[in-house]
Amino acid sequence: MTRLAVFDCDGTLVDSQANICRAMEEAFAAARLAPPMRQDIRRIVGLSLVEAVTALLPDADPALHRSLAAAYKANFFRMRSSGELDPEPLFDGIPDVIAALLDAGWVLGIATGKSDRGLTHILAHHALTAHFVTLQTADRHPSKPDPAMLRAAIDEAGAAPETTAMIGDTSFDMVMARSAGVRAIGVAWGYHPAEELLATGAHSVADSPRALMAHLS
């Protein structure tokens, strides 16, 4: 039976917080709004853009949410096109755990709040594209923690919930995993603290990428 490990991207595979915070701050500044605190921006990483902006400005008009989300996307595209993006490094040990999972016969996927374009770029940049058989993004699914993208990953990989694990750094990932009936593995190196991951459904939390294999066994 297919064993499927589905990874979140931002905060789990790559440390992308600098670019996310900058693009969001510039979107708010362009709208003549006080930019959110960076710790607040990090907390919404993983949500789809409109949902992320709504979480930052819950009392604002939906039209403003959509406008800020569009400005964020435009900022990120400009930063990438002009070479202004800060490096988005893989967390230490991620290439090794990917190799170990593949050697052990796992099939790999990604479920992320990134766009198709953003995910394609980051995987190509780190030469990881060929390792993942299913890529699910915010372009084609409701925002996390809705389980739609995780269920699509399971179907596309030919797996089953009972042989699937979701690996992520946010409470959104843990709630999504539980809703889809899969194992929820939190990671302690991302953007939500370990105690929050456990409180929102993580079966366990890995302290480092090198520890992930033990949590998946």
Short mmCIF file of C-alpha atoms in Angstrom, two decimals:
data_model
loop_
_atom_site.label_atom_id
_atom_site.label_comp_id
_atom_site.label_asym_id
_atom_site.label_seq_id
_atom_site.Cartn_x
_atom_site.Cartn_y
_atom_site.Cartn_z
CA MET A 1 0.00 0.00 0.00
CA THR A 2 1.25 3.49 -0.87
CA ARG A 3 2.74 5.44 2.03
CA LEU A 4 2.36 9.16 1.33
CA ALA A 5 4.17 11.97 3.16
CA VAL A 6 2.67 15.38 2.34
CA PHE A 7 4.77 18.42 3.27
CA ASP A 8 3.79 21.99 3.80
CA CYS A 9 6.25 24.35 2.08
CA ASP A 10 6.80 27.71 3.84
CA GLY A 11 8.12 27.14 7.34
CA THR A 12 8.49 23.39 6.80
CA LEU A 13 10.68 22.87 3.72
CA VAL A 14 11.94 26.43 3.22
CA ASP A 15 12.44 29.49 5.41
CA SER A 16 10.59 32.11 3.38
CA GLN A 17 9.49 34.47 6.14
CA ALA A 18 11.66 37.43 5.08
CA ASN A 19 10.08 37.71 1.63
CA ILE A 20 6.55 37.05 2.90
CA CYS A 21 6.86 39.76 5.55
CA ARG A 22 8.33 42.27 3.12
CA ALA A 23 5.67 41.71 0.45
CA MET A 24 2.89 42.03 3.03
CA GLU A 25 4.38 45.15 4.62
CA GLU A 26 4.66 46.84 1.23
CA ALA A 27 1.06 45.93 0.38
CA PHE A 28 -0.17 47.57 3.57
CA ALA A 29 2.06 50.63 3.10
CA ALA A 30 0.77 51.15 -0.45
CA ALA A 31 -2.78 51.17 0.95
CA ARG A 32 -1.69 53.73 3.58
CA LEU A 33 -2.22 51.26 6.38
CA ALA A 34 0.12 50.56 9.27
CA PRO A 35 1.96 47.33 8.43
CA PRO A 36 1.27 44.40 10.76
CA MET A 37 3.89 43.25 13.22
CA ARG A 38 6.14 40.59 11.75
CA GLN A 39 5.14 38.05 14.37
CA ASP A 40 1.54 38.53 13.24
CA ILE A 41 2.48 38.04 9.58
CA ARG A 42 4.36 34.84 10.43
CA ARG A 43 1.26 33.49 12.15
CA ILE A 44 -0.81 33.63 8.95
CA VAL A 45 1.78 31.90 6.74
CA GLY A 46 0.09 28.87 5.22
CA LEU A 47 -3.32 30.44 4.68
CA SER A 48 -4.46 31.46 1.22
CA LEU A 49 -3.90 35.15 0.58
CA VAL A 50 -7.38 36.57 1.08
CA GLU A 51 -7.82 34.50 4.23
CA ALA A 52 -4.40 35.62 5.46
CA VAL A 53 -5.21 39.30 4.98
CA THR A 54 -8.62 38.78 6.59
CA ALA A 55 -6.91 37.32 9.66
CA LEU A 56 -4.65 40.38 9.83
CA LEU A 57 -7.54 42.85 9.33
CA PRO A 58 -10.67 41.01 10.49
CA ASP A 59 -12.86 44.12 10.64
CA ALA A 60 -11.98 45.50 7.21
CA ASP A 61 -14.22 45.40 4.14
CA PRO A 62 -13.84 42.27 1.97
CA ALA A 63 -12.96 44.51 -0.99
CA LEU A 64 -9.92 45.74 0.94
CA HIS A 65 -8.94 42.17 1.75
CA ARG A 66 -8.99 41.32 -1.96
CA SER A 67 -7.07 44.48 -2.86
CA LEU A 68 -4.33 43.80 -0.31
CA ALA A 69 -4.06 40.18 -1.46
CA ALA A 70 -3.63 41.32 -5.05
CA ALA A 71 -1.01 43.87 -4.00
CA TYR A 72 0.89 41.18 -2.11
CA LYS A 73 0.94 38.93 -5.18
CA ALA A 74 2.12 41.82 -7.36
CA ASN A 75 4.87 42.67 -4.87
CA PHE A 76 6.10 39.08 -4.76
CA PHE A 77 6.09 38.80 -8.55
CA ARG A 78 8.03 42.07 -8.85
CA MET A 79 10.56 40.96 -6.26
CA ARG A 80 11.10 37.66 -8.03
CA SER A 81 11.30 39.18 -11.52
CA SER A 82 13.78 41.87 -10.46
CA GLY A 83 15.99 39.55 -8.44
CA GLU A 84 15.07 41.30 -5.17
CA LEU A 85 13.95 38.17 -3.34
CA ASP A 86 16.00 37.22 -0.33
CA PRO A 87 17.28 33.63 -0.42
CA GLU A 88 14.63 31.13 0.64
CA PRO A 89 16.87 28.39 1.99
CA LEU A 90 15.87 24.84 2.72
CA PHE A 91 15.95 24.16 6.43
CA ASP A 92 19.03 22.21 7.45
CA GLY A 93 18.50 18.49 6.95
CA ILE A 94 15.55 18.70 4.54
CA PRO A 95 17.42 17.19 1.54
CA ASP A 96 18.54 14.30 3.74
CA VAL A 97 15.06 13.51 5.04
CA ILE A 98 13.61 13.66 1.51
CA ALA A 99 16.26 11.20 0.33
CA ALA A 100 15.65 8.93 3.33
CA LEU A 101 11.90 8.86 2.76
CA LEU A 102 12.32 8.03 -0.92
CA ASP A 103 14.81 5.29 -0.07
CA ALA A 104 12.31 3.86 2.40
CA GLY A 105 9.63 3.69 -0.30
CA TRP A 106 7.53 6.71 0.64
CA VAL A 107 5.73 8.75 -2.01
CA LEU A 108 5.99 12.52 -1.46
CA GLY A 109 3.61 15.41 -2.00
CA ILE A 110 3.12 19.06 -1.06
CA ALA A 111 0.04 20.91 0.20
CA THR A 112 0.72 24.63 0.48
CA GLY A 113 -0.85 28.06 0.61
CA LYS A 114 1.57 29.12 -2.13
CA SER A 115 0.42 29.66 -5.69
CA ASP A 116 1.27 27.19 -8.45
CA ARG A 117 3.83 29.66 -9.79
CA GLY A 118 5.44 30.23 -6.41
CA LEU A 119 5.71 26.55 -5.61
CA THR A 120 7.07 25.70 -9.07
CA HIS A 121 9.74 28.37 -8.66
CA ILE A 122 10.92 27.27 -5.23
CA LEU A 123 11.04 23.57 -6.10
CA ALA A 124 12.98 24.25 -9.30
CA HIS A 125 15.37 26.56 -7.45
CA HIS A 126 16.25 23.77 -5.01
CA ALA A 127 16.17 20.98 -7.65
CA LEU A 128 13.36 19.17 -5.80
CA THR A 129 10.63 19.04 -8.45
CA ALA A 130 11.16 15.42 -9.46
CA HIS A 131 10.78 14.14 -5.90
CA PHE A 132 7.10 15.05 -5.48
CA VAL A 133 4.29 13.21 -7.25
CA THR A 134 1.46 15.51 -6.18
CA LEU A 135 1.49 19.29 -5.72
CA GLN A 136 -1.57 20.95 -4.23
CA THR A 137 -1.75 24.76 -3.93
CA ALA A 138 -4.05 27.60 -3.00
CA ASP A 139 -4.77 28.21 -6.70
CA ARG A 140 -6.99 25.13 -6.89
CA HIS A 141 -8.34 24.60 -3.39
CA PRO A 142 -9.97 26.35 -0.44
CA SER A 143 -7.56 27.71 2.13
CA LYS A 144 -6.17 25.54 4.88
CA PRO A 145 -7.40 24.19 7.24
CA ASP A 146 -10.02 22.93 4.77
CA PRO A 147 -8.89 19.36 3.94
CA ALA A 148 -9.57 19.62 0.18
CA MET A 149 -5.96 19.86 -0.95
CA LEU A 150 -4.88 17.00 1.29
CA ARG A 151 -7.67 14.78 0.04
CA ALA A 152 -6.70 15.63 -3.54
CA ALA A 153 -3.08 14.70 -2.80
CA ILE A 154 -4.18 11.34 -1.42
CA ASP A 155 -6.30 10.63 -4.49
CA GLU A 156 -3.62 11.73 -6.95
CA ALA A 157 -0.93 9.64 -5.25
CA GLY A 158 -3.14 6.56 -5.02
CA ALA A 159 -2.79 6.48 -1.24
CA ALA A 160 -5.27 6.23 1.62
CA PRO A 161 -5.77 8.39 4.73
CA GLU A 162 -4.51 5.65 7.04
CA THR A 163 -1.19 5.45 5.17
CA THR A 164 -0.73 9.22 4.80
CA ALA A 165 1.07 11.74 7.00
CA MET A 166 0.82 15.53 6.83
CA ILE A 167 4.01 17.31 7.90
CA GLY A 168 3.69 21.01 8.68
CA ASP A 169 4.64 23.87 10.96
CA THR A 170 1.27 25.51 11.63
CA SER A 171 -1.96 24.79 13.41
CA PHE A 172 -3.67 25.06 10.00
CA ASP A 173 -1.73 21.99 8.85
CA MET A 174 -2.64 20.02 11.98
CA VAL A 175 -6.35 20.81 11.75
CA MET A 176 -6.32 19.98 8.03
CA ALA A 177 -4.62 16.64 8.71
CA ARG A 178 -7.08 15.69 11.42
CA SER A 179 -10.02 16.68 9.21
CA ALA A 180 -8.70 14.45 6.43
CA GLY A 181 -8.13 11.53 8.79
CA VAL A 182 -4.36 11.39 8.32
CA ARG A 183 -1.44 11.41 10.73
CA ALA A 184 -0.54 14.97 11.80
CA ILE A 185 3.20 15.53 12.29
CA GLY A 186 4.22 18.98 13.47
CA VAL A 187 7.66 20.51 13.02
CA ALA A 188 9.25 22.71 15.67
CA TRP A 189 11.42 24.83 13.34
CA GLY A 190 8.59 26.76 11.64
CA TYR A 191 6.21 29.60 12.43
CA HIS A 192 3.84 28.20 15.11
CA PRO A 193 5.16 26.91 18.47
CA ALA A 194 5.19 23.19 19.25
CA GLU A 195 2.68 23.52 22.07
CA GLU A 196 0.17 25.09 19.67
CA LEU A 197 0.69 22.28 17.16
CA LEU A 198 -0.02 19.70 19.85
CA ALA A 199 -3.06 21.64 21.07
CA THR A 200 -4.53 21.70 17.56
CA GLY A 201 -4.14 18.01 16.84
CA ALA A 202 -0.53 17.05 16.14
CA HIS A 203 0.10 13.40 16.94
CA SER A 204 3.71 14.37 17.57
CA VAL A 205 6.17 17.19 16.85
CA ALA A 206 9.62 16.67 15.34
CA ASP A 207 12.42 18.82 16.78
CA SER A 208 14.49 18.69 13.57
CA PRO A 209 14.26 17.38 10.01
CA ARG A 210 16.60 14.55 10.96
CA ALA A 211 14.10 13.44 13.60
CA LEU A 212 11.20 13.15 11.15
CA MET A 213 11.87 9.53 10.17
CA ALA A 214 11.33 8.42 13.76
CA HIS A 215 7.95 10.20 13.84
CA LEU A 216 6.88 8.52 10.60
CA SER A 217 7.89 4.98 11.54
#
